[in-house]
Amino acid sequence: MYFCAMYSSELIKGTLKTIILKLLKSNGKMYGYEITQRVKELTNNKIQITEGALYPTLHLLEKEGEVETETENIGKRVRKYYTITPKGKVTVNLKVNEFMDFMNTMKFLLDLELDVGHAAK
Amino acid sequence: MYFCAMYSSELIKGTLKTIILKLLKSNGKMYGYEITQRVKELTNNKIQITEGALYPTLHLLEKEGEVETETENIGKRVRKYYTITPKGKVTVNLKVNEFMDFMNTMKFLLDLELDVGHAAK
DNA sequence: TTTTATACCTAAGAGAATTATGTATTACGC
DNA sequence: GCGTAATACATAATTCTCTTAGGTATAAAA
């Protein structure tokens, strides 16, 4: 069912809040389903946020005051828009910086070719 | 007790096997405690592998055939050395490539400054 | 009219780490 | 010579975050 060039799921762990907040920061108000679609599209299906992960995270972010909601009626359907708060903007900057730093560290670790001489391919 | 400029622990999740295999590949045989110290040193204390995470992972890697062990007696103490297997070398290349790809995708996502005009700092 | 896409949600379970222990040897400080 | 810190292994209980699976309902497309 999944046409996965997707990353193994452990990798993505810990990045969900960062991704959501970053999208909301640079993209303005979005609703849940839209977030999943946008991420999928921007990453060529490599990152697919499941709804079981998304909605609980959005609710948590709201409880923490990182995002705010407003509902909009589309026909008979209710759509819930999320907007990043000032607190959320602080958080997202911290998180993005931390992740960038982490990537540099990992790149350093994974690029190392040390002593041993045979430096196996 | 921890003098953490350390990364928030969720970030590191999913990268442990990759780090261990990569170190063993480029560094030759190493024992558990040595791995934790080397990683700590190479990352300026930013990544500190806990023993509760390390040992179960090493045992798993052995069970999966990614690494092999040999014990060495240092005085009265037993030291357990780990070496990467040919299978492990294939795995580590896949994992490193996947992680590098993942980092590029994340960098793309987190660097985006989209439409909205106000492009909040 | 039936299937697919949109749109929200929660609950049970899995997986990978943390935290807390436990054991024992060796080196260092005083 | 004696206590503390560092070395070195290990496991168990718990926590956290996500997956899998389920549920509801409207709108569009086939």
mmCIF file of N, CA and C in Angstrom, chain A residues 2 23 31 39 47-48 62 66 69 86 91 100 102 113 115:
data_model
loop_
_atom_site.group_PDB
_atom_site.id
_atom_site.type_symbol
_atom_site.label_atom_id
_atom_site.label_comp_id
_atom_site.label_asym_id
_atom_site.label_seq_id
_atom_site.Cartn_x
_atom_site.Cartn_y
_atom_site.Cartn_z
ATOM 1 N N TYR A 2 2.019 1.150 0.640
ATOM 2 C CA TYR A 2 2.928 2.292 0.658
ATOM 3 C C TYR A 2 3.957 2.134 -0.450
ATOM 4 N N LEU A 23 6.666 24.446 9.195
ATOM 5 C CA LEU A 23 5.703 24.646 8.107
ATOM 6 C C LEU A 23 4.726 25.757 8.463
ATOM 7 N N TYR A 31 -4.345 23.569 7.914
ATOM 8 C CA TYR A 31 -5.104 22.568 8.667
ATOM 9 C C TYR A 31 -4.391 21.227 8.565
ATOM 10 N N VAL A 39 3.768 18.132 3.269
ATOM 11 C CA VAL A 39 5.038 17.475 3.599
ATOM 12 C C VAL A 39 5.329 16.362 2.602
ATOM 13 N N ILE A 47 8.704 11.537 3.203
ATOM 14 C CA ILE A 47 8.173 11.674 4.560
ATOM 15 C C ILE A 47 6.662 11.757 4.487
ATOM 16 N N GLN A 48 6.013 10.750 5.035
ATOM 17 C CA GLN A 48 4.558 10.746 5.065
ATOM 18 C C GLN A 48 4.096 10.729 6.509
ATOM 19 N N GLU A 62 -0.962 22.582 20.801
ATOM 20 C CA GLU A 62 -1.952 23.582 21.208
ATOM 21 C C GLU A 62 -1.972 23.720 22.726
ATOM 22 N N GLU A 66 2.023 26.485 21.677
ATOM 23 C CA GLU A 66 2.897 26.720 20.519
ATOM 24 C C GLU A 66 2.080 27.088 19.286
ATOM 25 N N THR A 69 -5.742 27.631 17.363
ATOM 26 C CA THR A 69 -6.652 27.107 16.347
ATOM 27 C C THR A 69 -7.833 28.022 16.096
ATOM 28 N N PRO A 86 3.533 33.363 19.068
ATOM 29 C CA PRO A 86 4.869 33.928 19.309
ATOM 30 C C PRO A 86 5.760 32.928 20.047
ATOM 31 N N THR A 91 10.178 28.650 19.864
ATOM 32 C CA THR A 91 10.449 27.209 19.906
ATOM 33 C C THR A 91 10.970 26.686 18.583
ATOM 34 N N MET A 100 19.835 21.459 12.946
ATOM 35 C CA MET A 100 20.921 21.780 12.006
ATOM 36 C C MET A 100 22.272 21.420 12.629
ATOM 37 N N PHE A 102 22.745 19.260 15.024
ATOM 38 C CA PHE A 102 22.765 17.804 15.084
ATOM 39 C C PHE A 102 23.194 17.199 13.746
ATOM 40 N N GLU A 113 36.783 8.977 8.023
ATOM 41 C CA GLU A 113 37.504 7.764 7.628
ATOM 42 C C GLU A 113 38.767 7.740 8.462
ATOM 43 N N ASP A 115 42.040 6.103 10.851
ATOM 44 C CA ASP A 115 43.295 5.384 10.764
ATOM 45 C C ASP A 115 43.328 4.078 9.964
#
